[in-house]
Short mmCIF file of C-alpha atoms in Angstrom, two decimals:
data_model
loop_
_atom_site.label_atom_id
_atom_site.label_comp_id
_atom_site.label_asym_id
_atom_site.label_seq_id
_atom_site.Cartn_x
_atom_site.Cartn_y
_atom_site.Cartn_z
CA UNK A 132 42.66 18.46 -17.64
CA UNK A 133 42.01 19.65 -14.11
CA UNK A 134 38.23 19.89 -13.73
CA UNK A 135 36.37 16.72 -12.86
CA UNK A 136 32.73 16.31 -13.85
CA UNK A 137 30.77 13.57 -12.13
CA UNK A 138 27.37 12.39 -10.87
CA UNK A 139 25.16 13.69 -13.70
CA UNK A 140 21.40 13.82 -13.06
CA UNK A 141 19.41 13.45 -16.31
CA UNK A 142 16.44 11.48 -17.63
CA UNK A 143 17.37 8.41 -19.64
CA UNK A 144 14.07 8.23 -21.53
CA UNK A 145 11.58 10.87 -22.76
CA UNK A 146 8.42 10.54 -24.85
CA UNK A 147 7.83 12.76 -27.89
CA UNK A 148 4.08 13.10 -27.29
CA UNK A 149 4.43 13.78 -23.52
CA UNK A 150 6.36 17.02 -22.98
CA UNK A 151 8.15 17.17 -19.63
CA UNK A 152 9.97 19.83 -17.63
CA UNK A 153 12.94 18.49 -15.72
CA UNK A 154 16.24 19.47 -14.16
CA UNK A 155 19.63 18.38 -15.42
CA UNK A 156 22.75 18.75 -13.31
CA UNK A 157 26.32 17.69 -12.83
CA UNK A 158 28.88 18.03 -10.07
CA UNK A 159 32.05 19.99 -10.97
CA UNK A 160 35.22 19.53 -8.91
CA UNK A 161 37.82 22.23 -9.46
CA UNK A 162 41.49 22.48 -8.42
CA UNK A 163 42.04 24.40 -5.21
CA UNK A 164 43.86 27.20 -6.97
CA UNK A 165 41.33 27.43 -9.81
CA UNK A 166 38.00 27.98 -8.17
CA UNK A 167 36.44 30.68 -10.49
CA UNK A 168 34.33 28.86 -13.02
CA UNK A 169 33.55 30.44 -16.33
CA UNK A 170 30.91 28.01 -17.48
CA UNK A 171 29.45 24.55 -17.24
CA UNK A 172 27.79 23.68 -20.49
CA UNK A 173 25.49 20.86 -21.57
CA UNK A 174 24.78 20.06 -25.19
CA UNK A 175 22.24 17.53 -26.50
CA UNK A 176 23.70 15.48 -29.33
CA UNK A 177 22.18 13.11 -31.89
CA UNK A 178 24.20 9.92 -31.38
CA UNK A 179 24.41 8.86 -35.06
CA UNK A 180 25.34 12.22 -36.61
CA UNK A 181 26.92 13.95 -33.56
CA UNK A 182 24.67 16.92 -34.44
CA UNK A 183 24.06 19.45 -31.64
CA UNK A 184 20.29 19.81 -31.05
CA UNK A 185 20.33 22.14 -28.04
CA UNK A 186 22.79 23.92 -25.83
CA UNK A 187 22.31 24.85 -22.15
CA UNK A 188 24.43 26.66 -19.60
CA UNK A 189 24.24 25.41 -16.02
CA UNK A 190 24.40 27.52 -12.86
CA UNK A 191 25.39 27.04 -9.22
CA UNK A 192 23.42 30.03 -7.94
CA UNK A 193 20.36 28.41 -6.38
CA UNK A 194 18.22 29.39 -9.35
CA UNK A 195 16.87 27.75 -12.53
CA UNK A 196 16.56 24.30 -10.99
CA UNK A 197 19.73 24.57 -8.87
CA UNK A 198 18.81 23.89 -5.23
CA UNK A 199 21.85 25.07 -3.20
CA UNK A 200 24.10 27.89 -4.32
CA UNK A 201 27.86 27.39 -4.44
CA UNK A 202 27.75 23.65 -3.49
CA UNK A 203 29.59 22.53 -6.58
CA UNK A 204 26.54 21.15 -8.38
CA UNK A 205 25.53 22.95 -11.54
CA UNK A 206 21.95 22.70 -12.85
CA UNK A 207 19.37 24.12 -15.17
CA UNK A 208 15.75 23.51 -16.06
CA UNK A 209 14.92 21.94 -19.39
CA UNK A 210 11.66 21.62 -21.32
CA UNK A 211 11.49 18.64 -23.72
CA UNK A 212 9.18 20.65 -25.99
CA UNK A 213 12.35 22.38 -27.21
CA UNK A 214 13.42 19.22 -28.98
CA UNK A 215 10.24 17.15 -29.35
CA UNK A 216 10.67 16.96 -33.11
CA UNK A 217 13.48 14.47 -32.57
CA UNK A 218 13.28 10.78 -31.74
CA UNK A 219 15.89 8.06 -31.26
CA UNK A 220 19.23 7.74 -29.56
CA UNK A 221 20.91 10.90 -28.13
CA UNK A 222 23.21 11.91 -25.35
CA UNK A 223 23.80 14.80 -22.94
CA UNK A 224 27.33 16.19 -23.33
CA UNK A 225 28.77 18.14 -20.35
CA UNK A 226 31.88 20.30 -20.43
CA UNK A 227 33.34 22.94 -18.09
CA UNK A 228 36.07 25.65 -18.19
CA UNK A 229 37.48 28.07 -15.63
CA UNK A 230 37.16 31.86 -15.86
CA UNK A 231 40.62 32.24 -17.49
CA UNK A 232 39.90 29.44 -20.01
CA UNK A 233 43.13 27.77 -18.91
CA UNK A 234 41.58 24.77 -17.10
CA UNK A 235 39.20 22.44 -18.87
CA UNK A 236 37.26 19.27 -18.07
CA UNK A 237 37.15 16.09 -19.96
CA UNK A 238 33.62 15.73 -21.44
CA UNK A 239 31.00 13.65 -19.62
CA UNK A 240 28.26 11.99 -21.62
CA UNK A 241 24.93 10.57 -20.51
CA UNK A 242 22.62 8.62 -22.89
CA UNK A 243 19.06 9.65 -23.68
CA UNK A 244 16.37 7.90 -25.71
CA UNK A 245 13.38 9.80 -27.08
CA UNK A 246 10.48 7.45 -27.81
CA UNK A 247 8.03 8.26 -30.59
CA UNK A 248 4.92 7.77 -28.41
CA UNK A 249 3.16 8.78 -25.23
CA UNK A 250 4.44 8.19 -21.71
CA UNK A 251 2.25 6.08 -19.41
CA UNK A 252 1.64 8.57 -16.56
CA UNK A 253 0.60 7.51 -13.08
CA UNK A 254 -3.03 7.62 -11.86
CA UNK A 255 -4.21 9.98 -9.22
CA UNK A 256 -6.88 10.00 -6.46
CA UNK A 257 -9.10 13.10 -6.70
CA UNK A 258 -11.57 12.61 -3.90
CA UNK A 259 -12.31 10.43 -0.84
CA UNK A 260 -15.89 9.81 0.11
CA UNK A 261 -15.86 9.02 3.84
CA UNK A 262 -17.61 10.58 6.77
CA UNK A 263 -15.58 12.45 9.39
CA UNK A 264 -17.07 10.28 12.15
CA UNK A 265 -18.91 6.96 12.42
CA UNK A 266 -21.30 5.74 15.10
CA UNK A 267 -20.77 1.97 14.98
CA UNK A 268 -24.18 1.27 16.50
CA UNK A 269 -25.92 3.08 13.66
CA UNK A 270 -23.55 1.97 10.92
CA UNK A 271 -22.96 -1.81 10.85
CA UNK A 272 -21.59 -1.39 7.35
CA UNK A 273 -19.33 1.18 5.81
CA UNK A 274 -19.13 2.10 2.08
CA UNK A 275 -15.70 3.46 1.17
CA UNK A 276 -15.34 5.32 -2.12
CA UNK A 277 -12.49 7.13 -3.91
CA UNK A 278 -12.62 8.98 -7.18
CA UNK A 279 -9.71 7.98 -9.46
CA UNK A 280 -8.40 9.31 -12.76
CA UNK A 281 -5.70 8.00 -15.09
CA UNK A 282 -4.30 9.92 -18.15
CA UNK A 283 -4.46 6.68 -20.13
CA UNK A 284 -8.07 6.04 -19.11
CA UNK A 285 -9.53 4.30 -16.11
CA UNK A 286 -9.26 0.91 -17.91
CA UNK A 287 -5.55 1.29 -17.15
CA UNK A 288 -6.17 1.03 -13.37
CA UNK A 289 -4.92 -2.35 -12.07
CA UNK A 290 -5.59 -2.14 -8.31
CA UNK A 291 -6.95 0.29 -5.78
CA UNK A 292 -6.09 -0.34 -2.15
CA UNK A 293 -7.32 0.97 1.21
CA UNK A 294 -5.06 0.51 4.25
CA UNK A 295 -6.58 1.17 7.65
CA UNK A 296 -4.43 2.15 10.68
CA UNK A 297 -5.99 1.67 14.09
CA UNK A 298 -5.54 4.52 16.63
CA UNK A 299 -1.81 5.18 17.29
CA UNK A 300 -0.80 2.16 15.18
CA UNK A 301 2.43 2.60 13.11
CA UNK A 302 1.47 -0.13 10.63
CA UNK A 303 -1.60 -0.96 8.57
CA UNK A 304 -3.89 -3.22 10.55
CA UNK A 305 -6.40 -3.97 7.81
CA UNK A 306 -6.08 -3.88 4.00
CA UNK A 307 -9.03 -3.83 1.56
CA UNK A 308 -9.26 -3.66 -2.21
CA UNK A 309 -11.68 -1.36 -4.00
CA UNK A 310 -13.37 -2.02 -7.29
CA UNK A 311 -15.08 -0.19 -10.14
CA UNK A 312 -16.95 -3.29 -11.43
CA UNK A 313 -20.41 -2.40 -10.04
CA UNK A 314 -20.12 -4.96 -7.25
CA UNK A 315 -19.49 -5.02 -3.47
CA UNK A 316 -21.06 -1.62 -2.95
CA UNK A 317 -19.86 -0.05 -6.22
CA UNK A 318 -22.86 1.67 -7.92
CA UNK A 319 -21.74 2.01 -11.53
CA UNK A 320 -19.12 0.02 -13.45
CA UNK A 321 -16.38 2.05 -15.10
CA UNK A 322 -17.30 5.49 -13.73
CA UNK A 323 -13.93 6.03 -12.05
CA UNK A 324 -15.34 5.66 -8.55
CA UNK A 325 -13.68 2.74 -6.81
CA UNK A 326 -15.60 1.25 -3.87
CA UNK A 327 -15.47 -1.35 -1.16
CA UNK A 328 -18.03 -2.45 1.46
CA UNK A 329 -16.61 -3.05 4.95
CA UNK A 330 -18.34 -4.43 8.02
CA UNK A 331 -17.79 -1.93 10.78
CA UNK A 332 -16.98 -4.64 13.29
CA UNK A 333 -13.99 -5.71 11.16
CA UNK A 334 -12.15 -2.50 12.12
CA UNK A 335 -13.85 -0.99 15.19
CA UNK A 336 -12.95 -3.68 17.66
CA UNK A 337 -9.88 -1.66 18.71
CA UNK A 338 -12.31 0.77 20.39
CA UNK A 339 -13.10 4.42 20.22
CA UNK A 340 -10.61 6.65 18.46
CA UNK A 341 -9.25 8.09 15.21
CA UNK A 342 -8.71 5.52 12.46
CA UNK A 343 -6.56 6.49 9.43
CA UNK A 344 -7.64 5.39 6.00
CA UNK A 345 -4.74 5.48 3.50
CA UNK A 346 -5.30 4.96 -0.20
CA UNK A 347 -3.10 4.20 -3.23
CA UNK A 348 -3.83 3.24 -6.86
CA UNK A 349 -1.59 1.38 -9.30
CA UNK A 350 -1.91 1.13 -13.06
CA UNK A 351 -1.08 -1.73 -15.41
CA UNK A 352 2.48 -0.43 -15.93
CA UNK A 353 3.22 -0.36 -12.22
CA UNK A 354 2.89 3.41 -11.92
CA UNK A 355 1.53 4.33 -8.45
CA UNK A 356 -0.50 7.34 -7.40
CA UNK A 357 0.61 9.50 -4.52
CA UNK A 358 -0.85 8.35 -1.20
CA UNK A 359 -3.95 10.16 0.06
CA UNK A 360 -5.51 9.70 3.45
CA UNK A 361 -8.34 10.63 5.72
CA UNK A 362 -8.86 10.34 9.50
CA UNK A 363 -12.23 9.00 10.67
CA UNK A 364 -13.38 9.05 14.26
CA UNK A 365 -15.14 5.85 15.40
CA UNK A 366 -17.37 6.05 18.46
CA UNK A 367 -20.23 4.30 20.23
CA UNK A 368 -22.90 6.24 22.11
CA UNK A 369 -23.30 3.35 24.55
CA UNK A 370 -19.54 2.94 24.84
CA UNK A 371 -19.78 -0.66 23.68
CA UNK A 372 -17.45 -1.99 20.96
CA UNK A 373 -17.26 -5.51 19.39
CA UNK A 374 -14.79 -8.15 20.46
CA UNK A 375 -12.14 -9.73 18.18
CA UNK A 376 -10.69 -13.18 17.76
CA UNK A 377 -7.08 -14.26 17.06
CA UNK A 378 -6.08 -17.87 16.47
CA UNK A 379 -3.60 -19.16 19.06
CA UNK A 380 -3.41 -22.86 18.33
CA UNK A 381 -5.34 -24.54 15.57
CA UNK A 382 -3.53 -27.07 13.32
CA UNK A 383 -3.31 -26.72 9.52
CA UNK A 384 -3.70 -30.46 9.03
CA UNK A 385 -5.04 -33.42 11.04
CA UNK A 386 -4.82 -37.14 10.50
CA UNK A 387 -8.20 -38.81 11.16
CA UNK A 388 -7.21 -41.42 13.73
CA UNK A 389 -9.14 -40.58 16.92
CA UNK A 390 -6.48 -38.24 18.22
CA UNK A 391 -7.57 -35.45 20.53
CA UNK A 392 -6.82 -31.97 19.13
CA UNK A 393 -6.81 -28.76 21.17
CA UNK A 394 -8.26 -25.59 19.52
CA UNK A 395 -7.32 -22.31 21.20
CA UNK A 396 -8.22 -18.77 20.26
CA UNK A 397 -7.33 -15.43 21.92
CA UNK A 398 -10.30 -13.11 22.47
CA UNK A 399 -10.10 -9.40 23.26
CA UNK A 400 -12.71 -6.70 23.81
CA UNK A 401 -12.26 -2.93 24.16
CA UNK A 402 -14.74 -3.14 27.06
CA UNK A 403 -12.83 -5.87 28.87
CA UNK A 404 -12.98 -9.68 28.95
CA UNK A 405 -15.94 -9.53 31.32
CA UNK A 406 -17.97 -8.30 28.32
CA UNK A 407 -17.49 -11.57 26.46
CA UNK A 408 -20.70 -13.61 26.48
CA UNK A 409 -19.67 -16.58 24.34
CA UNK A 410 -17.04 -17.86 21.88
CA UNK A 411 -17.76 -20.53 19.33
CA UNK A 412 -16.84 -21.94 15.95
CA UNK A 413 -18.71 -23.38 12.97
CA UNK A 414 -17.12 -25.94 10.66
CA UNK A 415 -17.89 -26.76 7.06
CA UNK A 416 -17.17 -30.05 5.29
CA UNK A 417 -15.09 -30.48 2.11
CA UNK A 418 -18.33 -30.31 0.08
CA UNK A 419 -19.28 -26.96 1.73
CA UNK A 420 -22.11 -28.28 3.89
CA UNK A 421 -22.17 -27.27 7.55
CA UNK A 422 -21.37 -29.66 10.33
CA UNK A 423 -24.33 -30.96 12.30
CA UNK A 424 -22.45 -30.07 15.47
CA UNK A 425 -22.47 -26.31 14.77
CA UNK A 426 -22.08 -24.16 16.72
CA UNK A 427 -19.27 -25.63 18.87
CA UNK A 428 -18.69 -23.52 22.02
CA UNK A 429 -15.28 -22.80 23.56
CA UNK A 430 -14.57 -21.83 27.14
CA UNK A 431 -12.01 -19.90 29.17
CA UNK A 432 -12.70 -21.97 32.29
CA UNK A 433 -9.33 -23.50 33.09
CA UNK A 434 -10.88 -26.93 32.30
CA UNK A 435 -13.12 -26.76 35.37
CA UNK A 436 -16.57 -27.03 33.78
CA UNK A 437 -17.90 -30.54 34.41
CA UNK A 438 -18.69 -32.59 31.37
CA UNK A 439 -17.49 -29.99 28.85
CA UNK A 440 -13.86 -31.06 28.34
CA UNK A 441 -12.63 -27.70 27.11
CA UNK A 442 -8.92 -28.48 27.63
CA UNK A 443 -8.46 -24.86 28.69
CA UNK A 444 -5.17 -24.37 30.50
CA UNK A 445 -5.78 -21.15 32.52
CA UNK A 446 -9.01 -19.60 33.62
CA UNK A 447 -9.98 -16.03 32.59
CA UNK A 448 -6.79 -15.30 30.58
CA UNK A 449 -8.72 -14.49 27.37
CA UNK A 450 -7.75 -17.76 25.68
CA UNK A 451 -10.80 -19.92 24.89
CA UNK A 452 -10.33 -23.61 24.24
CA UNK A 453 -12.00 -26.75 23.04
CA UNK A 454 -10.80 -30.35 22.68
CA UNK A 455 -12.06 -32.18 19.56
CA UNK A 456 -11.61 -35.68 18.15
CA UNK A 457 -11.36 -36.41 14.41
CA UNK A 458 -12.53 -40.01 13.83
CA UNK A 459 -11.30 -42.19 10.97
CA UNK A 460 -14.78 -42.22 9.49
CA UNK A 461 -14.92 -38.50 8.60
CA UNK A 462 -14.60 -37.33 4.97
CA UNK A 463 -11.09 -36.40 3.97
CA UNK A 464 -10.32 -33.00 2.46
CA UNK A 465 -10.32 -29.29 3.38
CA UNK A 466 -12.53 -28.21 6.29
CA UNK A 467 -13.36 -24.54 6.85
CA UNK A 468 -13.53 -23.33 10.40
CA UNK A 469 -15.02 -19.92 11.33
CA UNK A 470 -14.45 -18.58 14.86
CA UNK A 471 -16.62 -15.89 16.54
CA UNK A 472 -16.90 -14.03 19.79
CA UNK A 473 -20.11 -12.32 21.00
CA UNK A 474 -20.27 -9.72 23.71
CA UNK A 475 -23.04 -9.12 26.31
CA UNK A 476 -24.81 -6.63 24.04
CA UNK A 477 -24.83 -9.06 21.12
CA UNK A 478 -22.06 -7.40 19.10
CA UNK A 479 -20.24 -10.05 17.06
CA UNK A 480 -16.54 -10.12 16.24
CA UNK A 481 -15.32 -10.36 12.63
CA UNK A 482 -15.16 -14.01 11.66
CA UNK A 483 -11.75 -15.62 11.83
CA UNK A 484 -11.37 -18.25 9.19
CA UNK A 485 -8.98 -21.20 9.19
CA UNK A 486 -8.64 -24.13 6.79
CA UNK A 487 -7.72 -27.59 8.16
CA UNK A 488 -6.74 -30.46 5.88
CA UNK A 489 -8.06 -33.78 7.22
CA UNK A 490 -6.21 -36.73 5.75
#
């Protein structure tokens, strides 16, 4: 035995009611003095009876499913319709001989199960409904729609996702989920059109440029659609874009004991920090009711404003601050804080939420 067969490529499961075309292949390693192959053969056997169902001859000529000629990998294309009358346990059986029939391989087997049923095929995205460009001043809200289909029916769709990449960003900066439930901008439940409603200021605060919308859909079996995408140009006729807020230092929990706590948020604006008019937060009690102190303003004043007690460490660095005190008398529980920035034209940043547990 001088021919080595290895690295078979074959499906391990097929479905009787879902015909498939696929490529099978195997790598054949021959002795240096026996390089003329006569044939590489693959037979499909029934495991229980050892009955041959089909026989195929594999080639290394860059045809019939073989990618690269004379690279030592032998392949052929197979259509499961040729044996779709069979179900159960089977195996692919590979053998090889040289042109003189003097050198043989040991057989190489690979198991196959044919299931009496239908394969759960992945969903697909057929259409994206998005404009090529968006004027943020005329469109404070954006409706994003994709048309989805699934061979098993749209009830099989588990989740539809939209990932938004800001201009020149290598990673997704915002992620949204779309629905087909007739809510959040979706017009008709179960029509295969998945929708989400997005506030334009949630994504346009990066500034003018091309934003990439990348979509994927997953079904209940975990099968994923191919990604589809669309580029959308965001612009403002006035050149003004909304600011954004990032939390720098806000605790997750506070003990109510008259301690002074410093809140800090980082504010940015495509039009520069000089375009920031005000920064503030609103807080909501554990029962959901708003605090009587709302809104609470924050400053980037380096702590220099008389009587305000911002606690700000450095003036005009884009970090806005406010010192607060939690007294022992306050209600204990989860408080919701929402931070905002507003520019000189009145454009408001997306809200930045944070939960603080007071105990």
